[in-house]
mmCIF file of C-alpha atoms in Angstrom:
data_model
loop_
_atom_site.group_PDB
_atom_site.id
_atom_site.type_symbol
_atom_site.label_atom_id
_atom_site.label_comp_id
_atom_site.label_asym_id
_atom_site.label_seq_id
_atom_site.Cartn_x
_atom_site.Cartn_y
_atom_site.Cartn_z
ATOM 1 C CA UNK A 660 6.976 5.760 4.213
ATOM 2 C CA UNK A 661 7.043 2.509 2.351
ATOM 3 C CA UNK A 662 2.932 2.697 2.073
ATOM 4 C CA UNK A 663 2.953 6.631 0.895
ATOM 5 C CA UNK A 664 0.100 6.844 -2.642
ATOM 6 C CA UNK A 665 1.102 7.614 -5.369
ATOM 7 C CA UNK A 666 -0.188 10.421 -8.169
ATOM 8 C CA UNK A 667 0.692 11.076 -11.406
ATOM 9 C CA UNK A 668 0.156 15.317 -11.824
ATOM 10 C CA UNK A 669 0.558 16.325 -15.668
ATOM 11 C CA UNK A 670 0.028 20.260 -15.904
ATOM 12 C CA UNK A 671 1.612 22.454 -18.482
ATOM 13 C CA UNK A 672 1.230 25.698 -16.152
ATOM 14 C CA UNK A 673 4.737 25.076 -13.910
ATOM 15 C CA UNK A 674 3.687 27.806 -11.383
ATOM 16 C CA UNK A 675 0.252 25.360 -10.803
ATOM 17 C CA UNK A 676 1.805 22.382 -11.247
ATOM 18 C CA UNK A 677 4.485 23.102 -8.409
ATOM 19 C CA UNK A 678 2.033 24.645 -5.982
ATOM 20 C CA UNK A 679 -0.643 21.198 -6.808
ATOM 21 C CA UNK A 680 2.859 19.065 -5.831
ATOM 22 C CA UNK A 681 4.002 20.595 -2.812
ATOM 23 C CA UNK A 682 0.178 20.370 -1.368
ATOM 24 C CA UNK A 683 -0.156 16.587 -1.986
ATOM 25 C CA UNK A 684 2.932 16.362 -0.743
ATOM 26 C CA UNK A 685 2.328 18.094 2.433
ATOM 27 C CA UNK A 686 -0.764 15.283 2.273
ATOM 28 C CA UNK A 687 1.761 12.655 2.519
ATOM 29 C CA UNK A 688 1.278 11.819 -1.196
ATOM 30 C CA UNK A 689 4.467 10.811 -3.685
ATOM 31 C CA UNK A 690 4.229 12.856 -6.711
ATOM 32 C CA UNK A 691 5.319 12.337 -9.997
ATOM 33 C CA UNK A 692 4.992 15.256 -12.589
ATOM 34 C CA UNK A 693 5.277 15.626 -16.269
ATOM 35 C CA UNK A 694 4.294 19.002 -18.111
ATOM 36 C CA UNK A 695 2.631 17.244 -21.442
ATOM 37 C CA UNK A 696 0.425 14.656 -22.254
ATOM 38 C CA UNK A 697 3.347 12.792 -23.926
ATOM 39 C CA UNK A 698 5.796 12.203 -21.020
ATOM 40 C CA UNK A 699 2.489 11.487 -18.835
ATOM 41 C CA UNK A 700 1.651 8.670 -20.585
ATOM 42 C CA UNK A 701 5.632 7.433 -20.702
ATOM 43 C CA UNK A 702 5.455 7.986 -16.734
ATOM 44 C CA UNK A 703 2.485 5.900 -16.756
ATOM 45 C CA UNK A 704 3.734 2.833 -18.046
ATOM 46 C CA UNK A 705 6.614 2.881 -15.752
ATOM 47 C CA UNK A 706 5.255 3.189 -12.824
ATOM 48 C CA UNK A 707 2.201 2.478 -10.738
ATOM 49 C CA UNK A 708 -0.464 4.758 -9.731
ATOM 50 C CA UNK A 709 -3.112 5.599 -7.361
ATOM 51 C CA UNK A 710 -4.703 8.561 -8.963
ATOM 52 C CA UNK A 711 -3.690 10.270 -12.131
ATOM 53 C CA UNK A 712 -4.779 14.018 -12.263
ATOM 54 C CA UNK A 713 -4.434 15.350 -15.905
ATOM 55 C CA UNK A 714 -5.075 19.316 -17.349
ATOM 56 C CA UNK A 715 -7.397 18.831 -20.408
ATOM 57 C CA UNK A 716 -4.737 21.318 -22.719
ATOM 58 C CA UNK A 717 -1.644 20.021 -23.005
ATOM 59 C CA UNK A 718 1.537 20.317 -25.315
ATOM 60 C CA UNK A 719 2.125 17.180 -27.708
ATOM 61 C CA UNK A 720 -1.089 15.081 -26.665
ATOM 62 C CA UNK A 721 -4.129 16.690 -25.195
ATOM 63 C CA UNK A 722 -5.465 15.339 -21.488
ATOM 64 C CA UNK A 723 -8.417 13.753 -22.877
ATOM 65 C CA UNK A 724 -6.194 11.377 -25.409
ATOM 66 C CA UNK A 725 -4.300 10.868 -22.656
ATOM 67 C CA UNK A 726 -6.900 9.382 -20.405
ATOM 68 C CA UNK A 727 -8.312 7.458 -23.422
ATOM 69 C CA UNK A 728 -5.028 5.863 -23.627
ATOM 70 C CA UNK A 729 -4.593 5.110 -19.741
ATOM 71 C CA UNK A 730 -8.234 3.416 -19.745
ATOM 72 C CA UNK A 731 -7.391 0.881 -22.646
ATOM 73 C CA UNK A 732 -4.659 -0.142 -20.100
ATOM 74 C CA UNK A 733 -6.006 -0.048 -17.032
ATOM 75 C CA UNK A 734 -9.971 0.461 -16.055
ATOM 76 C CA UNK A 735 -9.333 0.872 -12.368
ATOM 77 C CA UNK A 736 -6.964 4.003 -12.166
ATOM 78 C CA UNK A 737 -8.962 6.971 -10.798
ATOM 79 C CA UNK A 738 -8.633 9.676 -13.226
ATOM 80 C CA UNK A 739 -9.263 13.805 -12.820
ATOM 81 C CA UNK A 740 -9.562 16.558 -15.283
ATOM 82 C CA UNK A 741 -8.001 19.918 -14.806
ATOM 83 C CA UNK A 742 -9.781 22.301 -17.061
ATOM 84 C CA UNK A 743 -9.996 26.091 -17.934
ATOM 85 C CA UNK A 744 -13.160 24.855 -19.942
ATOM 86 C CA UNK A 745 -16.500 24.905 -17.902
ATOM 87 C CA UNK A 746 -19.469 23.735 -20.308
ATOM 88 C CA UNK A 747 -21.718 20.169 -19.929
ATOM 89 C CA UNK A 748 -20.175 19.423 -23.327
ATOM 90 C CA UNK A 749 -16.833 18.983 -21.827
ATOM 91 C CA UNK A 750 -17.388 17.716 -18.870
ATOM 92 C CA UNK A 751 -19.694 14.775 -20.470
ATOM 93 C CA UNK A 752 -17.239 14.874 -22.959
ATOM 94 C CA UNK A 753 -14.265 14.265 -20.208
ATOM 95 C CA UNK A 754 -16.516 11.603 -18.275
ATOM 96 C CA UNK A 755 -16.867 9.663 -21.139
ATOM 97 C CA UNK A 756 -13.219 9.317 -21.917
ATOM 98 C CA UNK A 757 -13.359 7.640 -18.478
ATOM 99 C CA UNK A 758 -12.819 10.224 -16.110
ATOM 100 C CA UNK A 759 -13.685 9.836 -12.456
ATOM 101 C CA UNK A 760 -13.775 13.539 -11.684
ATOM 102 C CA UNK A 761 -13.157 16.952 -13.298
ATOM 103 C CA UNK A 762 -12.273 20.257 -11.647
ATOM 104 C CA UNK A 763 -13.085 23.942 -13.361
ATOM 105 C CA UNK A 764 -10.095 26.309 -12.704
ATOM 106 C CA UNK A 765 -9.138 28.558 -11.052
ATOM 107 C CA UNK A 766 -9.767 26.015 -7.963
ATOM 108 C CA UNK A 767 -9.194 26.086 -4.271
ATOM 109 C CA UNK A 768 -6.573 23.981 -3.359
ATOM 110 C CA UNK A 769 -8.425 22.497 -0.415
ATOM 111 C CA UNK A 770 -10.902 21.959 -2.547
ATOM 112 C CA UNK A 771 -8.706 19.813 -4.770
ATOM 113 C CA UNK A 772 -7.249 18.057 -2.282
ATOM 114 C CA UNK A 773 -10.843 16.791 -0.819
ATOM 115 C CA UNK A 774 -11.769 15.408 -4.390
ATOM 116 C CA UNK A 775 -7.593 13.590 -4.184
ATOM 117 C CA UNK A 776 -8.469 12.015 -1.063
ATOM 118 C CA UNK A 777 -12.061 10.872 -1.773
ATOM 119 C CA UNK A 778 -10.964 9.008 -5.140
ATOM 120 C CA UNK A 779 -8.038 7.470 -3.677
ATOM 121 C CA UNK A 780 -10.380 6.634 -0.824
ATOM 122 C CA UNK A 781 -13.012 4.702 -3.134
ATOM 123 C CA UNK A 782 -10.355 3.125 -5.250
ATOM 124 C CA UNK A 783 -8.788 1.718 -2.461
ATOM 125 C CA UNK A 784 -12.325 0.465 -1.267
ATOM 126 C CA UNK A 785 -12.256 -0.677 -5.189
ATOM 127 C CA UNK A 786 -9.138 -3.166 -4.430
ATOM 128 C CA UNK A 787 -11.039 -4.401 -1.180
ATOM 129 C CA UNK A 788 -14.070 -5.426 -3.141
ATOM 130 C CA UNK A 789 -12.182 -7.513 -5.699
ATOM 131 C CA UNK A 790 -11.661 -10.305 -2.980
ATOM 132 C CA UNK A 791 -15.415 -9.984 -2.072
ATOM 133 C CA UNK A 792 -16.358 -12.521 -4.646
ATOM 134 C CA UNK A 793 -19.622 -14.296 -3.655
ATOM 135 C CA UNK A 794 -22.393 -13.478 -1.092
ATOM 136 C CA UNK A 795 -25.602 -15.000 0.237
ATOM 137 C CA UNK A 796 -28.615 -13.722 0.497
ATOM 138 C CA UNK A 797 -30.993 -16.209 2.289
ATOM 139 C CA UNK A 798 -30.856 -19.033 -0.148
ATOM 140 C CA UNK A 799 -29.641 -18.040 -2.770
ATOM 141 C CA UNK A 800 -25.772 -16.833 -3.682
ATOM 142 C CA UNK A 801 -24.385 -14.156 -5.667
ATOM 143 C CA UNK A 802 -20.926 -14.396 -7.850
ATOM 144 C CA UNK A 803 -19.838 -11.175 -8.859
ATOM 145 C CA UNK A 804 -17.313 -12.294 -11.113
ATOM 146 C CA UNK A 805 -19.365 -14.639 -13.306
ATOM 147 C CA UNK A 806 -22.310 -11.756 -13.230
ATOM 148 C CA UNK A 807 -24.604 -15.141 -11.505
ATOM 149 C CA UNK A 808 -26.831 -15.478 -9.106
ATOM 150 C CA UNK A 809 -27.078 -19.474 -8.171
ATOM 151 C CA UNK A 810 -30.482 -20.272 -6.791
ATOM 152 C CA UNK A 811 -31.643 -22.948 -4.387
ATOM 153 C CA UNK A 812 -32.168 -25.577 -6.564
ATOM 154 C CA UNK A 813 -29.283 -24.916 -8.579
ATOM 155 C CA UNK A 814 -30.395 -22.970 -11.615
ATOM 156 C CA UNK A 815 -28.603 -20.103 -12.349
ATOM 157 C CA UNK A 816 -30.439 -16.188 -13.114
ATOM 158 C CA UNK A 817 -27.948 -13.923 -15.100
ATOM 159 C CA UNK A 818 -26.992 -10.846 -14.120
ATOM 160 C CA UNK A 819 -26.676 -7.505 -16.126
ATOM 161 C CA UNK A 820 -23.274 -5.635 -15.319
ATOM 162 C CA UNK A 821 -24.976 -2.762 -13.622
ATOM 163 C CA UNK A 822 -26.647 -4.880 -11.495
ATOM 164 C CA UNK A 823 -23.951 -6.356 -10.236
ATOM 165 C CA UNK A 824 -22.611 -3.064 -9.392
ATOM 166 C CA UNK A 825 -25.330 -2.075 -7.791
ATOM 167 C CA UNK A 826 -25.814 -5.089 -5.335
ATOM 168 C CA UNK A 827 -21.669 -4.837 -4.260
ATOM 169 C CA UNK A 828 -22.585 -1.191 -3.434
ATOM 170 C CA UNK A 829 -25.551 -2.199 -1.475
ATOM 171 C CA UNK A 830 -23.905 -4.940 0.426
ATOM 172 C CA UNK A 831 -20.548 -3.046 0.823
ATOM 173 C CA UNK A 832 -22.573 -0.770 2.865
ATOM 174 C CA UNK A 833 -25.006 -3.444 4.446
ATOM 175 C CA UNK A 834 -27.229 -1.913 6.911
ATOM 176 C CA UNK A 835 -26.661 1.554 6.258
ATOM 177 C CA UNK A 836 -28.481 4.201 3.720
ATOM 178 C CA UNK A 837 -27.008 4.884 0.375
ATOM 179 C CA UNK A 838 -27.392 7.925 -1.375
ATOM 180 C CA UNK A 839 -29.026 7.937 -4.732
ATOM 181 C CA UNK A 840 -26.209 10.659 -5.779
ATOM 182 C CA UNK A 841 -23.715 8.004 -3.990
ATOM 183 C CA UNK A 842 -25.198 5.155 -6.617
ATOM 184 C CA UNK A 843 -25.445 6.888 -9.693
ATOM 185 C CA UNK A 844 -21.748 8.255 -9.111
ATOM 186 C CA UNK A 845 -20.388 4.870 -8.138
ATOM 187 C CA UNK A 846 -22.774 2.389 -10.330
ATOM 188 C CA UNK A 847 -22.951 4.893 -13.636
ATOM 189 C CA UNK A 848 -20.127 7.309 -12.817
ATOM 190 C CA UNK A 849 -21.842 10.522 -13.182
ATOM 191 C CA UNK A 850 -25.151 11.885 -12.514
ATOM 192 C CA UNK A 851 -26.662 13.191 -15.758
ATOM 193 C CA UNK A 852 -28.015 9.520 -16.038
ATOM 194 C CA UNK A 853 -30.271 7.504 -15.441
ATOM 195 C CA UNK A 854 -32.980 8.917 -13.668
ATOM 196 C CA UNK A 855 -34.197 7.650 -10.077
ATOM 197 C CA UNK A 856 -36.648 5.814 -11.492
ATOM 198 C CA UNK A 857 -34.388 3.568 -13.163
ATOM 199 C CA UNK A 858 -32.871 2.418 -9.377
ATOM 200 C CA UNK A 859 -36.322 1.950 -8.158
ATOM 201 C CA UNK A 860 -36.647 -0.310 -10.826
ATOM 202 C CA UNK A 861 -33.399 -2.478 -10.035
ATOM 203 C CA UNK A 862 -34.647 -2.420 -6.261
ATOM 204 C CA UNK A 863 -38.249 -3.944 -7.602
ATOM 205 C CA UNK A 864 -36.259 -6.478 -9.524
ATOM 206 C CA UNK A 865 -33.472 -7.172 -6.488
ATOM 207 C CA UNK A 866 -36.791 -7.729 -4.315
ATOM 208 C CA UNK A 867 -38.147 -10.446 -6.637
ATOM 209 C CA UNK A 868 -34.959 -11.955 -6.863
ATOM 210 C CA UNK A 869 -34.765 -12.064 -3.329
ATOM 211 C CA UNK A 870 -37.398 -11.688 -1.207
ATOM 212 C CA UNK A 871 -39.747 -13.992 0.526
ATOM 213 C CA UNK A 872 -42.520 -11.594 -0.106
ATOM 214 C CA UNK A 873 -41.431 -8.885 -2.180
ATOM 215 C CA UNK A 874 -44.468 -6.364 -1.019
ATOM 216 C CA UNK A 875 -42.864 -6.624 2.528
ATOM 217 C CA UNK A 876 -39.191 -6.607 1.934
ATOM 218 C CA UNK A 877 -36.508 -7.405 4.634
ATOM 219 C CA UNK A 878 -33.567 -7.315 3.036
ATOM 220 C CA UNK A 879 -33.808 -3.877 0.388
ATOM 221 C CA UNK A 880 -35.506 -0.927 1.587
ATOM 222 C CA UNK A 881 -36.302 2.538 0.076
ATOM 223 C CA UNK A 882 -35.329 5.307 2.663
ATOM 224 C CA UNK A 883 -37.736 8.129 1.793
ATOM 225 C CA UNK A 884 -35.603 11.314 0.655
ATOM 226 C CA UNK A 885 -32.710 9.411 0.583
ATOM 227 C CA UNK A 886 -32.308 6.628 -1.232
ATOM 228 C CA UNK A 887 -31.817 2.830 -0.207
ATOM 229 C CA UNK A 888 -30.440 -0.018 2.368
ATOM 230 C CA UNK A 889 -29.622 -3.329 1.977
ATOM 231 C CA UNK A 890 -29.955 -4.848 5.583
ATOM 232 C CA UNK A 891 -28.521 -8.014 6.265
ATOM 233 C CA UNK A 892 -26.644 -9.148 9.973
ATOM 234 C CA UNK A 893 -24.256 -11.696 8.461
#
């Protein structure tokens, strides 16, 4: 299977670390499996990856170091903490080394392989949206690599990072409702911050960018109880 994913699986525990294997296996996943942070990291920069799932305590170089080092390489790679540690410290702690997820054990293995499949899932999406480059909303056109939005007569309105984010999300999913838990894990990665208010605010501010009459939008909506929708039928 020329098109299997691939995950890199470092786990010091060889009982866990065989039984983790042989289920993403059984997946249709190709693993490849070191048992310390070291040889994860020398793994890494041999091959290429999908998903990297790393156990926080590890012989020679801790997970966390490890991740640090992965992200100064590469920004896209989903990463995943295994951890016998279950506080907010290390969580935030883990999510800030760039984590994309982070999984208390003992853990159900179904419950692991969910979380495997949704990150690959999103990352793929990920590789999808980096040929989306521009889009056009009524008159005016967005370029999400320059962070620009070119108006009608030319002049050009800067964009902040995070709203860039934000508006791929939206039109990704033109047309249908987006969670507020779906934007503040996609747009800020986890959901400790910021608080809804802060997306009402970039919807206000995506309204008078955009709309003809922002009081009475047509193109982004707040669903009540749910969060929002960017409609659009081009």
């Amino acid at each position: 299977m020329p098109n299997r994913k691939r995950i890199l699986l470092a786990e010091d525990e060889e009982h866990l670390l065989e039984a983790i294997k042989l289920n993403l296996e059984l997946e249709g996943y190709k693993v490849s499996t070191a048992n310390n942070g070291k040889k994860a990291l020398q793994i890494f920069k041999e091959e290429r990856f999908n998903l990297v799932i790393l156990d926080v305590m590890m012989p020679e170089i801790d997970g966390f170091v490890v991740a640090e080092t992965i992200r100064l390489e590469n920004s896209e790679v989903p990463i995943m903490f295994l951890t016998a540690k279950n506080t907010n410290e290390d969580k935030i702690s883990g999510l800030k080394k760039g984590a994309d997820d982070y999984l208390t054990k003992p853990f159900n293995l179904e419950e692991l392989i969910l979380r495997v499949n949704n990150l690959i899932k999103r990352s793929l999406k990920g590789d999808d949206l980096k040929e989306f480059n521009s889009y056009k909303i009524g008159d005016k056109t967005i370029h999400f690599n320059s962070f620009e939005l070119i108006n009608e007569d030319g002049s050009i309105t800067a964009l902040t990072k995070k709203e860039t984010m934000l508006l791929k999300l939206l039109i990704e999913r033109r047309n249908e409702a987006v969670s507020r838990e779906q934007i503040l894990e996609t747009v800020w990665n986890y959901d400790v911050y910021p608080s809804t208010r802060t997306i009402d605010n970039f919807i206000l501010t995506f309204r008078k960018y955009f709309e003809p009459d922002p009081k009475n939008p047509v193109y982004f909506h707040s669903i009540r109880g749910v969060g929002y929708k960017f409609t659009d039928n081009h």
